[in-house]
Amino acid sequence: MNTTPAPADPRESHAVTFRTWAKAISDRDLETYMACFGPDIVIEDIALNRTISGLDELRHLAGVWFEAFEDTTLTLHLHLEGDGHAAVSWESTGTVRGHFPGVTEDAVEGGRFHKRGMSVFRFDENSKFVWERSHWDLQEFQRGLGISVDGPG
């Protein structure tokens, strides 16, 4: 249970959650990452055409991601809020060390990735994420790893 008082301005509280989320990804810190989400989280990953529902499924897939990639960085570039939603643009890099289904097929271990994207969120009253829709380019990501992909280049 979080006993730290929330900032009076919800935008600042949301910014704290965003920074915690980004640092947890960069640190591959599964427990801190999971603490950013409410129990009924729904995540729509547009690039992977996947919807993740609930903390158990998220914990599993986040763990697989953290095992598949190392020295990951997630840098936040922009934070916008309005109409009950908040969005961040971000940039991420890392190194392939394992397999993440639908992403690393044919990737060479040690290959570096770079991806840019934007995620839109809704928060609960405790400034935890309850909904996320993430947009990023899977083909750009895979081309960076030297994977041959179909589609526009």
mmCIF file of C-alpha atoms in Angstrom:
data_model
loop_
_atom_site.group_PDB
_atom_site.id
_atom_site.type_symbol
_atom_site.label_atom_id
_atom_site.label_comp_id
_atom_site.label_asym_id
_atom_site.label_seq_id
_atom_site.Cartn_x
_atom_site.Cartn_y
_atom_site.Cartn_z
ATOM 1 C CA MET A 1 0.000 0.000 0.000
ATOM 2 C CA ASN A 2 1.334 3.396 -1.011
ATOM 3 C CA THR A 3 1.443 5.727 2.006
ATOM 4 C CA THR A 4 3.151 8.587 0.164
ATOM 5 C CA PRO A 5 0.707 11.491 -0.156
ATOM 6 C CA ALA A 6 -0.189 12.239 -3.765
ATOM 7 C CA PRO A 7 0.718 15.685 -5.094
ATOM 8 C CA ALA A 8 -2.237 18.093 -5.141
ATOM 9 C CA ASP A 9 -2.035 18.409 -8.938
ATOM 10 C CA PRO A 10 -2.946 15.060 -10.540
ATOM 11 C CA ARG A 11 -0.742 15.905 -13.534
ATOM 12 C CA GLU A 12 2.308 15.936 -11.266
ATOM 13 C CA SER A 13 1.215 12.665 -9.666
ATOM 14 C CA HIS A 14 0.807 11.159 -13.145
ATOM 15 C CA ALA A 15 4.260 12.458 -14.115
ATOM 16 C CA VAL A 16 5.707 10.637 -11.097
ATOM 17 C CA THR A 17 4.051 7.419 -12.291
ATOM 18 C CA PHE A 18 5.424 7.920 -15.810
ATOM 19 C CA ARG A 19 8.951 8.476 -14.493
ATOM 20 C CA THR A 20 8.697 5.438 -12.201
ATOM 21 C CA TRP A 21 7.409 3.307 -15.099
ATOM 22 C CA ALA A 22 10.232 4.420 -17.428
ATOM 23 C CA LYS A 23 12.936 3.858 -14.794
ATOM 24 C CA ALA A 24 11.545 0.403 -13.947
ATOM 25 C CA ILE A 25 11.724 -0.589 -17.622
ATOM 26 C CA SER A 26 15.265 0.765 -17.897
ATOM 27 C CA ASP A 27 16.255 -1.081 -14.703
ATOM 28 C CA ARG A 28 14.352 -4.267 -15.688
ATOM 29 C CA ASP A 29 12.719 -3.965 -12.244
ATOM 30 C CA LEU A 30 9.581 -6.058 -12.532
ATOM 31 C CA GLU A 31 8.203 -5.256 -9.060
ATOM 32 C CA THR A 32 8.472 -1.491 -9.471
ATOM 33 C CA TYR A 33 7.058 -1.762 -12.997
ATOM 34 C CA MET A 34 4.055 -3.745 -11.748
ATOM 35 C CA ALA A 35 3.423 -1.205 -8.958
ATOM 36 C CA CYS A 36 2.560 1.371 -11.651
ATOM 37 C CA PHE A 37 -0.601 -0.529 -12.673
ATOM 38 C CA GLY A 38 -4.049 -0.939 -11.159
ATOM 39 C CA PRO A 39 -5.499 -4.449 -10.698
ATOM 40 C CA ASP A 40 -7.829 -4.248 -13.708
ATOM 41 C CA ILE A 41 -5.228 -2.942 -16.171
ATOM 42 C CA VAL A 42 -5.934 -3.312 -19.877
ATOM 43 C CA ILE A 43 -3.075 -2.670 -22.303
ATOM 44 C CA GLU A 44 -3.571 -2.504 -26.047
ATOM 45 C CA ASP A 45 -0.258 -2.947 -27.870
ATOM 46 C CA ILE A 46 -1.095 -1.851 -31.407
ATOM 47 C CA ALA A 47 2.227 -2.990 -32.951
ATOM 48 C CA LEU A 48 1.784 -6.514 -31.627
ATOM 49 C CA ASN A 49 -1.993 -6.599 -32.137
ATOM 50 C CA ARG A 50 -2.263 -7.789 -28.542
ATOM 51 C CA THR A 51 -4.472 -6.872 -25.607
ATOM 52 C CA ILE A 52 -3.194 -7.650 -22.116
ATOM 53 C CA SER A 53 -5.809 -7.893 -19.365
ATOM 54 C CA GLY A 54 -5.037 -7.907 -15.652
ATOM 55 C CA LEU A 55 -1.919 -7.989 -13.534
ATOM 56 C CA ASP A 56 -1.179 -11.712 -13.902
ATOM 57 C CA GLU A 57 -0.976 -11.577 -17.689
ATOM 58 C CA LEU A 58 0.993 -8.322 -17.549
ATOM 59 C CA ARG A 59 3.474 -9.735 -15.016
ATOM 60 C CA HIS A 60 4.073 -12.776 -17.221
ATOM 61 C CA LEU A 61 4.621 -10.807 -20.445
ATOM 62 C CA ALA A 62 6.701 -8.086 -18.771
ATOM 63 C CA GLY A 63 8.913 -10.802 -17.280
ATOM 64 C CA VAL A 64 9.377 -12.385 -20.715
ATOM 65 C CA TRP A 65 10.242 -8.949 -22.181
ATOM 66 C CA PHE A 66 12.750 -8.204 -19.410
ATOM 67 C CA GLU A 67 14.407 -11.594 -19.988
ATOM 68 C CA ALA A 68 14.521 -11.078 -23.772
ATOM 69 C CA PHE A 69 16.248 -7.683 -23.679
ATOM 70 C CA GLU A 70 19.022 -6.200 -21.594
ATOM 71 C CA ASP A 71 20.544 -2.751 -21.082
ATOM 72 C CA THR A 72 17.191 -1.284 -22.054
ATOM 73 C CA THR A 73 16.626 2.430 -21.802
ATOM 74 C CA LEU A 74 13.250 4.154 -21.938
ATOM 75 C CA THR A 75 13.491 7.912 -22.295
ATOM 76 C CA LEU A 76 10.371 10.070 -21.974
ATOM 77 C CA HIS A 77 10.179 13.052 -24.325
ATOM 78 C CA LEU A 78 6.732 14.572 -23.887
ATOM 79 C CA HIS A 79 3.847 14.370 -21.429
ATOM 80 C CA LEU A 80 0.429 15.730 -22.400
ATOM 81 C CA GLU A 81 -2.857 15.550 -20.478
ATOM 82 C CA GLY A 82 -6.464 16.343 -21.234
ATOM 83 C CA ASP A 83 -9.967 14.914 -21.447
ATOM 84 C CA GLY A 84 -9.232 12.260 -18.813
ATOM 85 C CA HIS A 85 -6.224 10.843 -20.668
ATOM 86 C CA ALA A 86 -2.481 11.366 -20.522
ATOM 87 C CA ALA A 87 0.071 10.587 -23.205
ATOM 88 C CA VAL A 88 3.830 10.276 -23.360
ATOM 89 C CA SER A 89 6.138 10.010 -26.310
ATOM 90 C CA TRP A 90 9.144 7.864 -25.665
ATOM 91 C CA GLU A 91 12.254 6.311 -27.147
ATOM 92 C CA SER A 92 13.721 2.952 -26.193
ATOM 93 C CA THR A 93 16.917 1.056 -26.949
ATOM 94 C CA GLY A 94 18.304 -2.270 -25.809
ATOM 95 C CA THR A 95 20.035 -5.504 -26.710
ATOM 96 C CA VAL A 96 18.442 -8.839 -27.624
ATOM 97 C CA ARG A 97 19.385 -11.624 -25.184
ATOM 98 C CA GLY A 98 16.417 -13.942 -25.570
ATOM 99 C CA HIS A 99 13.117 -14.399 -27.327
ATOM 100 C CA PHE A 100 9.886 -12.411 -27.185
ATOM 101 C CA PRO A 101 7.115 -13.995 -29.302
ATOM 102 C CA GLY A 102 6.132 -11.978 -32.343
ATOM 103 C CA VAL A 103 9.135 -9.673 -32.022
ATOM 104 C CA THR A 104 12.510 -11.415 -32.041
ATOM 105 C CA GLU A 105 11.990 -14.258 -34.506
ATOM 106 C CA ASP A 106 15.172 -14.423 -36.630
ATOM 107 C CA ALA A 107 16.937 -11.854 -34.424
ATOM 108 C CA VAL A 108 20.592 -12.382 -33.638
ATOM 109 C CA GLU A 109 21.466 -12.427 -29.957
ATOM 110 C CA GLY A 110 23.374 -9.242 -29.199
ATOM 111 C CA GLY A 111 21.481 -7.243 -31.816
ATOM 112 C CA ARG A 112 20.570 -3.702 -30.781
ATOM 113 C CA PHE A 113 17.091 -2.275 -31.101
ATOM 114 C CA HIS A 114 15.809 1.259 -31.240
ATOM 115 C CA LYS A 115 12.136 2.151 -31.159
ATOM 116 C CA ARG A 116 10.094 5.280 -30.783
ATOM 117 C CA GLY A 117 6.492 5.412 -29.787
ATOM 118 C CA MET A 118 3.653 7.028 -27.956
ATOM 119 C CA SER A 119 1.462 5.611 -25.237
ATOM 120 C CA VAL A 120 -1.885 6.946 -24.059
ATOM 121 C CA PHE A 121 -3.085 6.186 -20.518
ATOM 122 C CA ARG A 122 -5.943 6.545 -18.073
ATOM 123 C CA PHE A 123 -5.235 6.571 -14.338
ATOM 124 C CA ASP A 124 -7.152 5.501 -11.245
ATOM 125 C CA GLU A 125 -7.577 7.707 -8.164
ATOM 126 C CA ASN A 126 -4.156 6.504 -6.915
ATOM 127 C CA SER A 127 -2.383 7.558 -10.130
ATOM 128 C CA LYS A 128 -1.895 3.964 -11.258
ATOM 129 C CA PHE A 129 -2.393 3.033 -14.897
ATOM 130 C CA VAL A 130 -5.759 1.362 -15.597
ATOM 131 C CA TRP A 131 -5.628 1.524 -19.400
ATOM 132 C CA GLU A 132 -2.825 1.945 -21.934
ATOM 133 C CA ARG A 133 -2.749 2.042 -25.707
ATOM 134 C CA SER A 134 0.794 1.841 -27.034
ATOM 135 C CA HIS A 135 1.788 2.788 -30.589
ATOM 136 C CA TRP A 136 5.190 1.927 -32.057
ATOM 137 C CA ASP A 137 6.501 0.507 -35.332
ATOM 138 C CA LEU A 138 7.316 -3.210 -35.124
ATOM 139 C CA GLN A 139 8.923 -3.249 -38.578
ATOM 140 C CA GLU A 140 11.226 -0.346 -37.687
ATOM 141 C CA PHE A 141 12.203 -2.239 -34.536
ATOM 142 C CA GLN A 142 12.872 -5.476 -36.424
ATOM 143 C CA ARG A 143 14.783 -3.760 -39.256
ATOM 144 C CA GLY A 144 17.067 -2.313 -36.587
ATOM 145 C CA LEU A 145 17.795 -5.869 -35.469
ATOM 146 C CA GLY A 146 18.621 -6.889 -39.041
ATOM 147 C CA ILE A 147 15.444 -8.932 -39.429
ATOM 148 C CA SER A 148 14.014 -8.998 -42.937
ATOM 149 C CA VAL A 149 10.465 -7.658 -42.814
ATOM 150 C CA ASP A 150 7.742 -7.276 -45.398
ATOM 151 C CA GLY A 151 6.080 -3.950 -45.985
ATOM 152 C CA PRO A 152 7.116 -0.358 -46.648
ATOM 153 C CA GLY A 153 10.692 0.394 -45.857
#
